């Protein structure tokens, strides 16, 4: 039996239209807000991250991922803190909790520690710096439109994925494939921004379906607040209770360990 899979084209935002002298600037900002409201995901082109940088970063990171499992699990691999390298779900007790993935989670301050890996470090620094500027700009636009004062408490993800695909969104109760766009990065609204907006902006459930015979590569920049930041909704009635980002992270880690997936904001309903 052949199971048909539907696909979708995410809203496409041309960042060049945000130029202060562009007559379409206001319309572009409205499109960003609407995409955050209706989709929680959108694509950005002319984002400032060169294709050359993305390709060279992928090349450098693939060399790291192709190192032996023994090497990657050694303490201070790449001179990074313990637990920077993450794979699957070591605490899984059933098939539902399995995760076919491996990743390096590197904080901005830790990038500078990779001094013996200059080429890799320089590519990660360049990507993170540009992605941070992109995330800050988007966060400011979205916060201003809802009169959210704590714009720096936003949580956005800037994602670059290769052409293998596999990213899926839960749209209208169905899983749909996101078509890869080699010229674009993907932006998605996180739980924290949904909470801050009192549910106006949507943090959409998503997943990655592994391909049968090829590896999928992606790199993401997570724009998030400090652990002590207090997340408080704006609006009446309040959908979510007040919580700190540390509470959210701890609850997410607990849920993933116990169920293999995060439960999300339902834990923080008002």
GROMACS .gro file of C-alpha atoms in nm:
model
  270
    1UNK     CA    1   0.000   0.000   0.000
    2UNK     CA    2   0.132   0.346  -0.093
    3UNK     CA    3   0.066   0.616   0.165
    4UNK     CA    4   0.041   0.964   0.014
    5UNK     CA    5   0.222   1.240   0.199
    6UNK     CA    6   0.117   1.599   0.157
    7UNK     CA    7   0.366   1.884   0.149
    8UNK     CA    8   0.345   2.256   0.210
    9UNK     CA    9   0.515   2.577   0.106
   10UNK     CA   10   0.584   2.786   0.413
   11UNK     CA   11   0.519   3.160   0.399
   12UNK     CA   12   0.823   3.321   0.234
   13UNK     CA   13   0.966   3.644   0.376
   14UNK     CA   14   1.215   3.848   0.175
   15UNK     CA   15   1.434   4.018   0.435
   16UNK     CA   16   1.551   4.271   0.178
   17UNK     CA   17   1.206   4.432   0.209
   18UNK     CA   18   1.287   4.527   0.570
   19UNK     CA   19   1.535   4.788   0.450
   20UNK     CA   20   1.434   5.121   0.610
   21UNK     CA   21   1.411   5.279   0.265
   22UNK     CA   22   1.197   5.004   0.114
   23UNK     CA   23   0.833   5.112   0.057
   24UNK     CA   24   0.724   4.754   0.135
   25UNK     CA   25   0.881   4.749   0.484
   26UNK     CA   26   0.551   4.782   0.674
   27UNK     CA   27   0.382   4.519   0.458
   28UNK     CA   28   0.674   4.283   0.515
   29UNK     CA   29   0.642   4.320   0.893
   30UNK     CA   30   0.271   4.246   0.868
   31UNK     CA   31   0.352   3.926   0.675
   32UNK     CA   32   0.595   3.819   0.949
   33UNK     CA   33   0.332   3.872   1.218
   34UNK     CA   34   0.066   3.687   1.018
   35UNK     CA   35   0.300   3.392   0.957
   36UNK     CA   36   0.371   3.374   1.331
   37UNK     CA   37  -0.001   3.381   1.407
   38UNK     CA   38  -0.122   3.133   1.145
   39UNK     CA   39   0.174   2.900   1.090
   40UNK     CA   40   0.435   2.942   1.362
   41UNK     CA   41   0.683   2.868   1.084
   42UNK     CA   42   0.808   3.069   0.788
   43UNK     CA   43   1.101   3.090   0.549
   44UNK     CA   44   1.340   3.383   0.510
   45UNK     CA   45   1.547   3.466   0.203
   46UNK     CA   46   1.810   3.740   0.174
   47UNK     CA   47   1.877   3.664   0.538
   48UNK     CA   48   2.245   3.760   0.534
   49UNK     CA   49   2.390   3.411   0.582
   50UNK     CA   50   2.581   3.332   0.265
   51UNK     CA   51   2.536   3.003   0.085
   52UNK     CA   52   2.914   2.963   0.088
   53UNK     CA   53   2.917   2.984   0.469
   54UNK     CA   54   2.631   2.734   0.503
   55UNK     CA   55   2.799   2.484   0.273
   56UNK     CA   56   3.141   2.518   0.439
   57UNK     CA   57   2.984   2.489   0.784
   58UNK     CA   58   2.807   2.172   0.676
   59UNK     CA   59   3.137   2.032   0.543
   60UNK     CA   60   3.321   2.107   0.869
   61UNK     CA   61   3.046   1.965   1.088
   62UNK     CA   62   3.008   1.649   0.884
   63UNK     CA   63   3.377   1.577   0.940
   64UNK     CA   64   3.309   1.598   1.314
   65UNK     CA   65   2.997   1.380   1.302
   66UNK     CA   66   3.182   1.116   1.102
   67UNK     CA   67   3.435   1.071   1.380
   68UNK     CA   68   3.397   0.751   1.578
   69UNK     CA   69   3.132   0.728   1.848
   70UNK     CA   70   3.411   0.655   2.098
   71UNK     CA   71   3.587   0.982   2.009
   72UNK     CA   72   3.271   1.195   2.022
   73UNK     CA   73   3.176   1.066   2.366
   74UNK     CA   74   3.514   1.140   2.520
   75UNK     CA   75   3.529   1.409   2.786
   76UNK     CA   76   3.626   1.751   2.645
   77UNK     CA   77   3.583   1.643   2.283
   78UNK     CA   78   3.650   1.960   2.079
   79UNK     CA   79   3.725   2.116   2.419
   80UNK     CA   80   3.352   2.143   2.482
   81UNK     CA   81   3.171   2.078   2.813
   82UNK     CA   82   3.033   1.738   2.898
   83UNK     CA   83   2.695   1.657   2.742
   84UNK     CA   84   2.756   1.887   2.444
   85UNK     CA   85   2.735   1.576   2.227
   86UNK     CA   86   2.391   1.421   2.242
   87UNK     CA   87   2.260   1.115   2.069
   88UNK     CA   88   1.925   0.940   2.067
   89UNK     CA   89   1.767   0.899   2.406
   90UNK     CA   90   1.993   0.684   2.627
   91UNK     CA   91   1.718   0.650   2.887
   92UNK     CA   92   1.461   0.511   2.639
   93UNK     CA   93   1.272   0.208   2.767
   94UNK     CA   94   1.047   0.150   2.463
   95UNK     CA   95   1.045   0.210   2.086
   96UNK     CA   96   0.831   0.522   2.114
   97UNK     CA   97   1.106   0.694   2.310
   98UNK     CA   98   1.381   0.622   2.058
   99UNK     CA   99   1.530   0.916   1.868
  100UNK     CA  100   1.734   0.859   1.552
  101UNK     CA  101   1.949   1.166   1.586
  102UNK     CA  102   2.280   1.298   1.708
  103UNK     CA  103   2.371   1.657   1.774
  104UNK     CA  104   2.620   1.895   1.926
  105UNK     CA  105   2.464   2.161   2.149
  106UNK     CA  106   2.709   2.450   2.174
  107UNK     CA  107   2.640   2.766   2.372
  108UNK     CA  108   2.765   3.099   2.237
  109UNK     CA  109   3.033   3.138   2.510
  110UNK     CA  110   3.165   2.786   2.446
  111UNK     CA  111   3.242   2.855   2.080
  112UNK     CA  112   3.559   3.040   2.177
  113UNK     CA  113   3.686   2.733   2.364
  114UNK     CA  114   3.729   2.546   2.037
  115UNK     CA  115   4.065   2.713   1.982
  116UNK     CA  116   4.235   2.403   1.842
  117UNK     CA  117   3.970   2.372   1.571
  118UNK     CA  118   4.002   2.714   1.408
  119UNK     CA  119   3.820   2.643   1.082
  120UNK     CA  120   3.521   2.483   1.254
  121UNK     CA  121   3.511   2.752   1.520
  122UNK     CA  122   3.521   3.037   1.269
  123UNK     CA  123   3.234   2.890   1.067
  124UNK     CA  124   3.019   2.835   1.377
  125UNK     CA  125   3.095   3.187   1.501
  126UNK     CA  126   3.000   3.340   1.166
  127UNK     CA  127   2.673   3.146   1.148
  128UNK     CA  128   2.577   3.214   1.511
  129UNK     CA  129   2.655   3.587   1.486
  130UNK     CA  130   2.446   3.638   1.173
  131UNK     CA  131   2.163   3.414   1.296
  132UNK     CA  132   2.155   3.606   1.626
  133UNK     CA  133   2.109   3.935   1.441
  134UNK     CA  134   1.832   3.781   1.230
  135UNK     CA  135   1.657   3.642   1.539
  136UNK     CA  136   1.685   3.971   1.728
  137UNK     CA  137   1.535   4.164   1.438
  138UNK     CA  138   1.244   3.922   1.404
  139UNK     CA  139   1.193   3.913   1.780
  140UNK     CA  140   1.172   4.292   1.797
  141UNK     CA  141   0.916   4.307   1.516
  142UNK     CA  142   0.696   4.040   1.670
  143UNK     CA  143   0.723   4.190   2.019
  144UNK     CA  144   0.642   4.542   1.903
  145UNK     CA  145   0.330   4.431   1.721
  146UNK     CA  146   0.188   4.292   2.047
  147UNK     CA  147   0.339   4.563   2.267
  148UNK     CA  148   0.550   4.305   2.451
  149UNK     CA  149   0.813   4.497   2.647
  150UNK     CA  150   1.040   4.203   2.721
  151UNK     CA  151   1.136   4.142   2.360
  152UNK     CA  152   1.466   3.988   2.466
  153UNK     CA  153   1.273   3.706   2.630
  154UNK     CA  154   1.164   3.580   2.291
  155UNK     CA  155   1.239   3.230   2.177
  156UNK     CA  156   1.290   3.172   1.807
  157UNK     CA  157   1.478   2.907   1.615
  158UNK     CA  158   1.672   2.982   1.299
  159UNK     CA  159   1.714   2.657   1.106
  160UNK     CA  160   1.912   2.564   0.798
  161UNK     CA  161   1.838   2.218   0.659
  162UNK     CA  162   1.992   2.042   0.361
  163UNK     CA  163   1.794   1.920   0.061
  164UNK     CA  164   1.724   1.573   0.204
  165UNK     CA  165   1.413   1.708   0.375
  166UNK     CA  166   1.226   1.524   0.649
  167UNK     CA  167   1.095   1.819   0.850
  168UNK     CA  168   0.722   1.788   0.911
  169UNK     CA  169   0.464   2.018   1.072
  170UNK     CA  170   0.135   1.925   1.232
  171UNK     CA  171  -0.099   2.139   1.022
  172UNK     CA  172  -0.477   2.113   1.058
  173UNK     CA  173  -0.440   1.779   1.234
  174UNK     CA  174  -0.218   1.625   0.964
  175UNK     CA  175   0.158   1.584   0.932
  176UNK     CA  176   0.281   1.768   0.623
  177UNK     CA  177   0.630   1.780   0.471
  178UNK     CA  178   0.816   2.109   0.451
  179UNK     CA  179   0.975   2.142   0.108
  180UNK     CA  180   1.346   2.227   0.138
  181UNK     CA  181   1.444   2.564  -0.011
  182UNK     CA  182   1.821   2.594  -0.072
  183UNK     CA  183   1.805   2.975  -0.058
  184UNK     CA  184   1.611   3.003   0.266
  185UNK     CA  185   1.646   2.949   0.637
  186UNK     CA  186   1.344   2.842   0.838
  187UNK     CA  187   1.220   3.037   1.139
  188UNK     CA  188   0.988   2.884   1.394
  189UNK     CA  189   0.814   3.032   1.694
  190UNK     CA  190   0.907   2.858   2.018
  191UNK     CA  191   0.703   2.785   2.329
  192UNK     CA  192   0.839   3.089   2.511
  193UNK     CA  193   0.713   3.333   2.248
  194UNK     CA  194   0.375   3.159   2.244
  195UNK     CA  195   0.355   3.203   2.621
  196UNK     CA  196   0.464   3.568   2.607
  197UNK     CA  197   0.205   3.642   2.340
  198UNK     CA  198  -0.064   3.466   2.545
  199UNK     CA  199  -0.118   3.220   2.264
  200UNK     CA  200  -0.138   3.470   1.978
  201UNK     CA  201   0.181   3.341   1.816
  202UNK     CA  202   0.185   2.966   1.759
  203UNK     CA  203   0.451   2.715   1.860
  204UNK     CA  204   0.358   2.438   1.618
  205UNK     CA  205   0.437   2.074   1.687
  206UNK     CA  206   0.696   1.945   1.444
  207UNK     CA  207   0.922   1.647   1.390
  208UNK     CA  208   1.184   1.506   1.156
  209UNK     CA  209   1.127   1.180   0.970
  210UNK     CA  210   1.453   0.998   0.902
  211UNK     CA  211   1.529   0.903   0.542
  212UNK     CA  212   1.590   0.537   0.460
  213UNK     CA  213   1.934   0.556   0.302
  214UNK     CA  214   2.076   0.907   0.337
  215UNK     CA  215   2.179   1.125   0.628
  216UNK     CA  216   2.000   1.450   0.696
  217UNK     CA  217   2.198   1.750   0.811
  218UNK     CA  218   2.071   2.065   0.978
  219UNK     CA  219   2.211   2.344   1.191
  220UNK     CA  220   2.001   2.559   1.422
  221UNK     CA  221   2.044   2.873   1.628
  222UNK     CA  222   1.821   2.894   1.935
  223UNK     CA  223   1.740   3.246   2.051
  224UNK     CA  224   1.629   3.224   2.411
  225UNK     CA  225   1.637   3.413   2.741
  226UNK     CA  226   1.856   3.361   3.046
  227UNK     CA  227   1.758   3.083   3.286
  228UNK     CA  228   1.631   3.334   3.542
  229UNK     CA  229   1.411   3.523   3.296
  230UNK     CA  230   1.048   3.533   3.406
  231UNK     CA  231   0.803   3.444   3.132
  232UNK     CA  232   0.473   3.622   3.186
  233UNK     CA  233   0.187   3.633   2.938
  234UNK     CA  234   0.036   3.958   2.818
  235UNK     CA  235  -0.342   3.951   2.780
  236UNK     CA  236  -0.672   3.881   2.951
  237UNK     CA  237  -0.756   3.615   3.044
  238UNK     CA  238  -0.409   3.475   3.100
  239UNK     CA  239  -0.359   3.145   2.920
  240UNK     CA  240  -0.033   3.058   3.095
  241UNK     CA  241   0.089   3.106   3.449
  242UNK     CA  242   0.412   3.288   3.522
  243UNK     CA  243   0.727   3.072   3.510
  244UNK     CA  244   1.101   3.102   3.462
  245UNK     CA  245   1.293   2.973   3.165
  246UNK     CA  246   1.483   2.743   3.404
  247UNK     CA  247   1.152   2.584   3.513
  248UNK     CA  248   1.057   2.531   3.151
  249UNK     CA  249   1.390   2.364   3.064
  250UNK     CA  250   1.380   2.139   3.370
  251UNK     CA  251   1.025   2.029   3.294
  252UNK     CA  252   1.112   1.963   2.930
  253UNK     CA  253   1.415   1.752   3.024
  254UNK     CA  254   1.199   1.552   3.266
  255UNK     CA  255   0.928   1.494   3.004
  256UNK     CA  256   1.175   1.385   2.736
  257UNK     CA  257   1.341   1.144   2.976
  258UNK     CA  258   1.009   0.991   3.080
  259UNK     CA  259   0.816   0.994   2.752
  260UNK     CA  260   1.071   1.050   2.474
  261UNK     CA  261   0.908   1.381   2.380
  262UNK     CA  262   0.842   1.719   2.531
  263UNK     CA  263   0.494   1.796   2.658
  264UNK     CA  264   0.534   2.170   2.618
  265UNK     CA  265   0.326   2.458   2.744
  266UNK     CA  266   0.036   2.244   2.865
  267UNK     CA  267   0.242   2.207   3.183
  268UNK     CA  268   0.215   2.582   3.243
  269UNK     CA  269  -0.150   2.656   3.179
  270UNK     CA  270  -0.294   2.922   3.406
   0.00000   0.00000   0.00000
